[in-house]
Coordinates of C-alpha atoms in Angstrom, one line a residue:
X180 CA 0.1 -0.2 -0.1
X181 CA 1.1 3.9 -0.6
X182 CA 3.1 5.1 2.4
X183 CA 1.1 8.6 2.2
X184 CA -2.5 6.8 1.7
X185 CA -4.1 7.7 5.0
X186 CA -3.1 11.5 4.1
X187 CA -4.0 11.2 0.3
X188 CA -7.7 9.7 2.0
X189 CA -7.7 13.1 3.8
X190 CA -10.3 14.6 1.2
X191 CA -8.8 18.4 1.5
X192 CA -5.3 16.6 0.5
X193 CA -6.2 13.8 -2.2
X194 CA -4.0 13.0 -5.0
X195 CA -3.5 16.1 -6.4
X196 CA -2.6 17.9 -2.8
X197 CA 0.2 14.8 -2.3
X198 CA 1.3 15.4 -5.8
X199 CA 1.8 19.4 -4.5
X200 CA 3.4 18.0 -1.3
X201 CA 5.9 15.6 -3.0
X202 CA 7.0 18.7 -5.6
X203 CA 8.1 20.8 -2.1
X204 CA 11.4 21.8 -1.0
X205 CA 10.9 23.4 2.8
X206 CA 13.9 25.4 4.3
X207 CA 13.5 25.1 8.3
X208 CA 15.9 27.5 10.4
X209 CA 16.7 26.2 13.5
X210 CA 16.5 22.8 14.4
X211 CA 15.5 22.6 18.3
X212 CA 12.5 21.5 19.8
X213 CA 10.5 23.1 16.8
X214 CA 12.5 22.3 14.0
X215 CA 13.2 18.6 14.8
X216 CA 9.7 18.5 15.0
X217 CA 8.2 19.7 11.9
X218 CA 11.0 18.2 10.3
X219 CA 9.6 14.6 11.1
X220 CA 6.3 15.6 10.3
X221 CA 7.3 16.9 6.8
X222 CA 9.5 13.9 6.4
X223 CA 6.5 11.6 7.4
X224 CA 4.3 13.9 5.0
X225 CA 5.9 13.6 1.5
X226 CA 7.9 16.6 0.8
X227 CA 10.8 15.9 -1.9
X228 CA 13.5 18.2 -0.1
X229 CA 14.5 19.5 3.1
X230 CA 17.1 22.1 3.9
X231 CA 18.4 22.4 7.6
X232 CA 20.6 25.3 9.5
X233 CA 21.3 25.2 12.8
X234 CA 24.6 26.7 14.9
X235 CA 24.0 24.2 17.9
X236 CA 24.8 20.8 19.2
X237 CA 23.0 18.2 20.8
X238 CA 23.1 18.9 24.5
X239 CA 21.1 16.6 27.2
X240 CA 18.7 19.2 28.3
X241 CA 17.5 18.8 25.0
X242 CA 15.7 15.2 24.6
X243 CA 13.1 16.1 26.8
X244 CA 11.2 18.3 23.8
X245 CA 13.8 17.9 20.6
X246 CA 11.9 14.6 19.1
X247 CA 14.7 13.5 16.9
X248 CA 17.6 13.5 19.4
X249 CA 18.8 10.7 21.6
X250 CA 21.4 10.6 24.9
X251 CA 24.0 9.1 22.2
X252 CA 24.1 12.9 20.5
X253 CA 24.4 14.2 23.6
X254 CA 27.1 12.3 24.8
X255 CA 28.8 13.1 21.8
X256 CA 27.5 17.0 21.1
X257 CA 26.8 16.2 17.4
X258 CA 25.5 19.1 15.5
X259 CA 21.8 19.2 15.6
X260 CA 21.6 19.0 11.6
X261 CA 23.7 16.2 11.4
X262 CA 21.9 13.9 14.1
X263 CA 18.5 14.9 12.5
X264 CA 20.0 14.3 9.1
X265 CA 20.2 10.7 10.2
X266 CA 17.1 10.3 11.8
X267 CA 15.3 11.6 9.3
X268 CA 17.0 9.1 6.5
X269 CA 16.0 6.3 8.6
X270 CA 12.5 7.7 8.2
X271 CA 12.6 8.6 4.7
X272 CA 15.2 7.4 2.3
X273 CA 14.0 8.8 -0.6
X274 CA 13.9 12.5 0.6
X275 CA 16.6 14.9 -0.3
X276 CA 18.3 16.4 2.9
X277 CA 20.6 19.5 3.2
X278 CA 22.8 20.3 5.8
X279 CA 24.1 23.6 6.9
X280 CA 26.1 23.4 10.6
X281 CA 25.8 27.5 10.6
X282 CA 24.7 30.8 11.8
X283 CA 21.4 32.0 10.2
X284 CA 23.3 35.0 8.7
X285 CA 21.8 37.3 5.7
X286 CA 24.4 36.1 2.7
X287 CA 23.3 32.4 3.5
X288 CA 19.7 32.5 4.6
X289 CA 19.1 34.5 0.9
X290 CA 21.3 31.5 -1.0
X291 CA 18.8 29.1 0.5
X292 CA 15.9 30.4 0.5
X293 CA 16.1 31.0 -3.3
X294 CA 16.1 27.0 -3.7
X295 CA 12.9 26.8 -1.1
X296 CA 9.4 26.7 -2.1
X297 CA 8.3 27.5 1.9
X298 CA 10.3 28.7 5.0
X299 CA 9.9 27.4 8.4
X300 CA 10.6 29.3 11.7
X301 CA 12.8 27.1 14.2
X302 CA 13.9 29.9 15.9
X303 CA 14.1 31.1 19.8
X304 CA 14.9 34.4 18.8
X305 CA 13.1 38.0 17.7
X306 CA 16.2 39.6 15.5
X307 CA 16.3 35.5 13.7
X308 CA 12.3 36.0 12.5
X309 CA 13.3 38.9 11.2
X310 CA 15.9 38.4 8.9
X311 CA 13.6 35.9 7.8
X312 CA 10.7 37.8 7.5
X313 CA 12.6 39.9 5.4
X314 CA 14.3 37.5 3.2
X315 CA 10.9 35.6 2.2
X316 CA 9.2 39.0 1.3
X317 CA 12.2 40.2 -0.8
X318 CA 12.2 36.6 -2.5
X319 CA 8.4 36.5 -2.4
X320 CA 8.8 33.1 -0.4
X321 CA 5.8 32.2 2.3
X322 CA 6.8 31.2 5.4
X323 CA 5.4 29.9 8.5
X324 CA 6.5 31.0 12.2
X325 CA 6.4 29.1 15.3
X326 CA 6.9 29.8 19.2
X327 CA 6.8 28.1 22.1
X328 CA 7.4 28.9 26.1
X329 CA 6.8 27.4 29.2
X330 CA 2.7 25.6 28.3
X331 CA 2.5 28.7 25.7
X332 CA 2.1 28.5 22.1
X333 CA 1.8 30.4 18.9
X334 CA 1.6 30.4 14.9
X335 CA 0.9 32.5 11.7
X336 CA 1.6 32.2 8.5
X337 CA 2.9 35.0 5.8
X338 CA 2.8 35.0 1.7
X339 CA 3.7 38.1 0.3
X340 CA 1.2 39.4 -1.7
X341 CA -1.5 37.9 0.7
X342 CA -0.9 38.8 4.2
X343 CA 0.8 41.3 6.3
X344 CA 4.5 40.5 7.0
X345 CA 5.9 39.3 10.2
X346 CA 7.0 43.2 11.2
X347 CA 3.7 44.6 10.5
X348 CA 2.3 42.4 13.5
X349 CA 5.1 43.2 15.8
X350 CA 3.0 46.1 17.8
X351 CA 0.2 43.4 18.6
X352 CA 2.4 40.8 19.2
X353 CA 2.5 39.7 23.4
X354 CA 6.1 41.0 24.7
X355 CA 7.9 38.7 26.5
X356 CA 11.5 38.4 28.0
X357 CA 10.9 35.0 29.1
X358 CA 12.9 32.0 27.1
X359 CA 12.8 28.2 27.3
X360 CA 16.7 28.5 29.5
X361 CA 14.6 30.6 32.1
X362 CA 10.8 29.4 32.7
X363 CA 11.5 26.2 30.6
X364 CA 8.7 24.7 28.1
X365 CA 6.6 21.7 28.1
X366 CA 6.8 19.1 25.5
X367 CA 2.9 19.6 24.5
X368 CA 3.1 23.4 24.0
X369 CA 6.0 22.6 21.3
X370 CA 3.8 20.2 19.9
X371 CA 0.5 22.8 19.5
X372 CA 3.0 24.9 17.8
X373 CA 4.3 22.7 15.1
X374 CA 0.8 21.3 14.6
X375 CA 0.1 24.7 13.3
X376 CA 3.1 25.5 11.3
X377 CA 3.0 22.2 9.4
X378 CA -1.2 22.2 9.1
X379 CA -0.5 26.1 7.6
X380 CA 2.1 24.8 5.3
X381 CA -0.3 21.9 4.1
X382 CA -2.6 24.7 2.9
X383 CA 0.0 26.9 1.5
X384 CA 1.7 24.1 -0.6
X385 CA -1.5 22.6 -1.2
X386 CA -2.7 26.4 -2.9
X387 CA -5.3 26.1 -0.5
X388 CA -4.5 29.1 2.1
X389 CA -6.8 31.7 1.6
X390 CA -8.5 34.8 4.1
X391 CA -9.1 35.4 6.4
X392 CA -5.8 35.0 8.0
X393 CA -4.7 34.4 11.7
X394 CA -2.4 33.7 13.9
X395 CA -3.2 31.0 16.3
X396 CA -2.3 31.0 20.2
X397 CA -3.0 29.3 23.6
X398 CA -1.8 27.6 26.5
X399 CA -2.1 23.7 26.7
X400 CA -1.4 23.9 30.7
X401 CA -4.6 25.8 31.0
X402 CA -6.4 24.6 28.0
X403 CA -7.1 27.5 26.1
X404 CA -7.0 28.4 22.4
X405 CA -7.6 31.3 20.7
X406 CA -6.9 33.2 17.5
X407 CA -7.0 36.5 16.4
X408 CA -7.5 38.0 12.4
X409 CA -4.3 39.8 10.6
X410 CA -5.8 40.7 7.3
X411 CA -6.1 44.3 8.5
X412 CA -3.0 44.5 10.2
X413 CA -1.0 45.7 7.3
X414 CA 1.6 49.3 8.2
X415 CA 0.9 51.6 5.4
X416 CA 5.1 52.2 5.9
X417 CA 6.4 49.0 6.7
X418 CA 9.8 48.5 5.5
X419 CA 9.4 45.1 4.5
X420 CA 6.4 44.5 2.9
X421 CA 5.1 47.9 1.6
X422 CA 8.3 50.4 0.4
X423 CA 10.5 46.8 0.3
X424 CA 14.0 48.5 2.3
X425 CA 14.5 45.2 3.5
X426 CA 16.1 46.2 7.0
X427 CA 17.4 43.2 8.3
X428 CA 19.5 42.6 4.8
X429 CA 21.5 46.3 5.0
X430 CA 24.0 44.5 7.1
X431 CA 26.0 41.1 5.0
X432 CA 28.1 38.7 6.9
X433 CA 32.2 38.2 6.9
X434 CA 34.4 40.1 9.7
X435 CA 33.8 39.9 13.1
X436 CA 30.4 39.7 14.7
X437 CA 29.2 38.5 18.6
X438 CA 25.9 38.0 20.4
X439 CA 24.1 36.5 23.6
X440 CA 22.3 33.4 22.6
X441 CA 18.6 34.0 23.8
X442 CA 18.4 32.8 27.6
X443 CA 21.8 31.4 28.0
X444 CA 25.0 32.3 29.6
X445 CA 26.7 31.9 26.1
X446 CA 28.2 34.1 23.5
X447 CA 28.6 33.5 19.8
X448 CA 31.3 34.7 18.3
X449 CA 32.3 35.1 14.5
X450 CA 35.8 35.4 13.3
X451 CA 36.4 34.3 9.7
X452 CA 39.9 33.7 10.3
X453 CA 39.4 31.4 13.2
X454 CA 39.9 28.7 11.1
X455 CA 40.0 24.9 12.6
X456 CA 44.0 25.0 11.7
X457 CA 44.2 29.0 13.7
X458 CA 42.6 27.2 16.2
X459 CA 45.0 24.4 17.0
X460 CA 48.0 26.2 16.5
X461 CA 47.0 29.0 19.2
X462 CA 45.9 26.1 21.3
X463 CA 48.9 24.2 21.0
X464 CA 51.1 27.3 21.6
X465 CA 49.3 27.5 24.9
X466 CA 49.4 24.4 26.2
X467 CA 45.8 23.9 26.4
X468 CA 44.7 20.8 25.8
X469 CA 41.4 20.2 23.1
X470 CA 39.0 17.2 22.5
X471 CA 38.6 17.6 18.3
X472 CA 35.7 16.0 16.5
X473 CA 34.7 16.2 12.7
X474 CA 33.0 19.2 13.7
X475 CA 34.1 20.8 16.3
X476 CA 37.3 22.2 18.4
X477 CA 36.4 22.0 22.4
X478 CA 38.5 23.2 24.8
X479 CA 38.6 24.7 28.3
X480 CA 40.1 28.4 29.0
X481 CA 39.8 30.0 32.4
X482 CA 36.4 28.8 33.1
X483 CA 34.6 29.4 30.0
X484 CA 34.0 26.0 27.8
X485 CA 34.6 26.9 24.2
X486 CA 33.6 25.1 21.1
X487 CA 35.1 26.2 17.7
X488 CA 33.5 24.9 14.6
X489 CA 35.5 24.2 11.5
X490 CA 34.2 27.8 10.0
X491 CA 35.4 30.2 12.2
X492 CA 32.5 30.6 14.8
X493 CA 32.8 30.1 18.3
X494 CA 30.3 29.5 21.4
X495 CA 31.9 30.6 24.3
X496 CA 30.2 28.8 27.5
X497 CA 29.9 30.8 30.3
X498 CA 30.0 34.2 29.1
X499 CA 26.9 36.6 29.8
X500 CA 28.2 39.4 27.8
X501 CA 29.9 40.0 24.1
X502 CA 32.5 42.3 25.8
X503 CA 33.5 39.4 27.7
X504 CA 33.5 37.2 24.8
X505 CA 35.7 39.6 23.1
X506 CA 38.1 39.7 25.5
X507 CA 38.3 35.5 25.7
X508 CA 38.9 36.1 22.0
X509 CA 41.6 38.7 22.2
X510 CA 43.3 36.9 24.7
X511 CA 43.5 33.5 23.3
X512 CA 44.2 34.4 19.8
X513 CA 45.4 38.5 19.3

């Protein structure tokens, strides 16, 4: 029997809808709780290709909600996109999977989004969502947002030419400084966010995404679920979907960049000069022991645990400020 028979029997999809789903390429930005679950749902649904971007590796605290990963992945600190690819290939051997162990910067996002039919938000921070929004509307690509924290979730689809963009909704979105790392999250909230996200994507992929358009949100603990209409929320001066200035795309990548990761005492530091060979030589000169894997070099400096990826990107654990991270890098590498 056809592996997609039960999905095809659903009258909103049918054989034509299934054909369209199987022709689609999906870009997933972030393969944590949201992205690992959505990638599995999409693989099982039959999409043609999935492109995965994530800058992090699997840790034990991820396993409570990030469904693709195992204790072995955490013990060996496997990059999330690599672990995800292995699991997804076991689910669908005929699906194309492209992986990028990288920070989702302007240049990478634009280049990958050109190939995609739809973009999935699997991120945990506002800045990257704004970047996804600008890239999507510049390239005329639909994208679907999802978010969760504690027991709350939300999701919304954005289609250039049909809906307002994410930037238009920012003034009415709930403001919060809560993150999964400070107040936690339970897996039912993740599953609700992704269920809404993937269902919206099915409608977009099968050309059934029609007005009225809604943002959906709720709280799984309180069993509250609601939606609000976004059709009339377009900002007449929006620099993304009206004037097409795309402010998030003004800055390219390259050079040096540091940013504190959401809710964590960790700073990401990027310097293209810090290649793997450069880092290994500098550590050898200082007699600093290291743990080398195919994907990164891990070492300790003072009270900091530092992971140096092969592309000039460092995660400095224990550094709670970008200035502190820059000082550490200058002390180590000059």
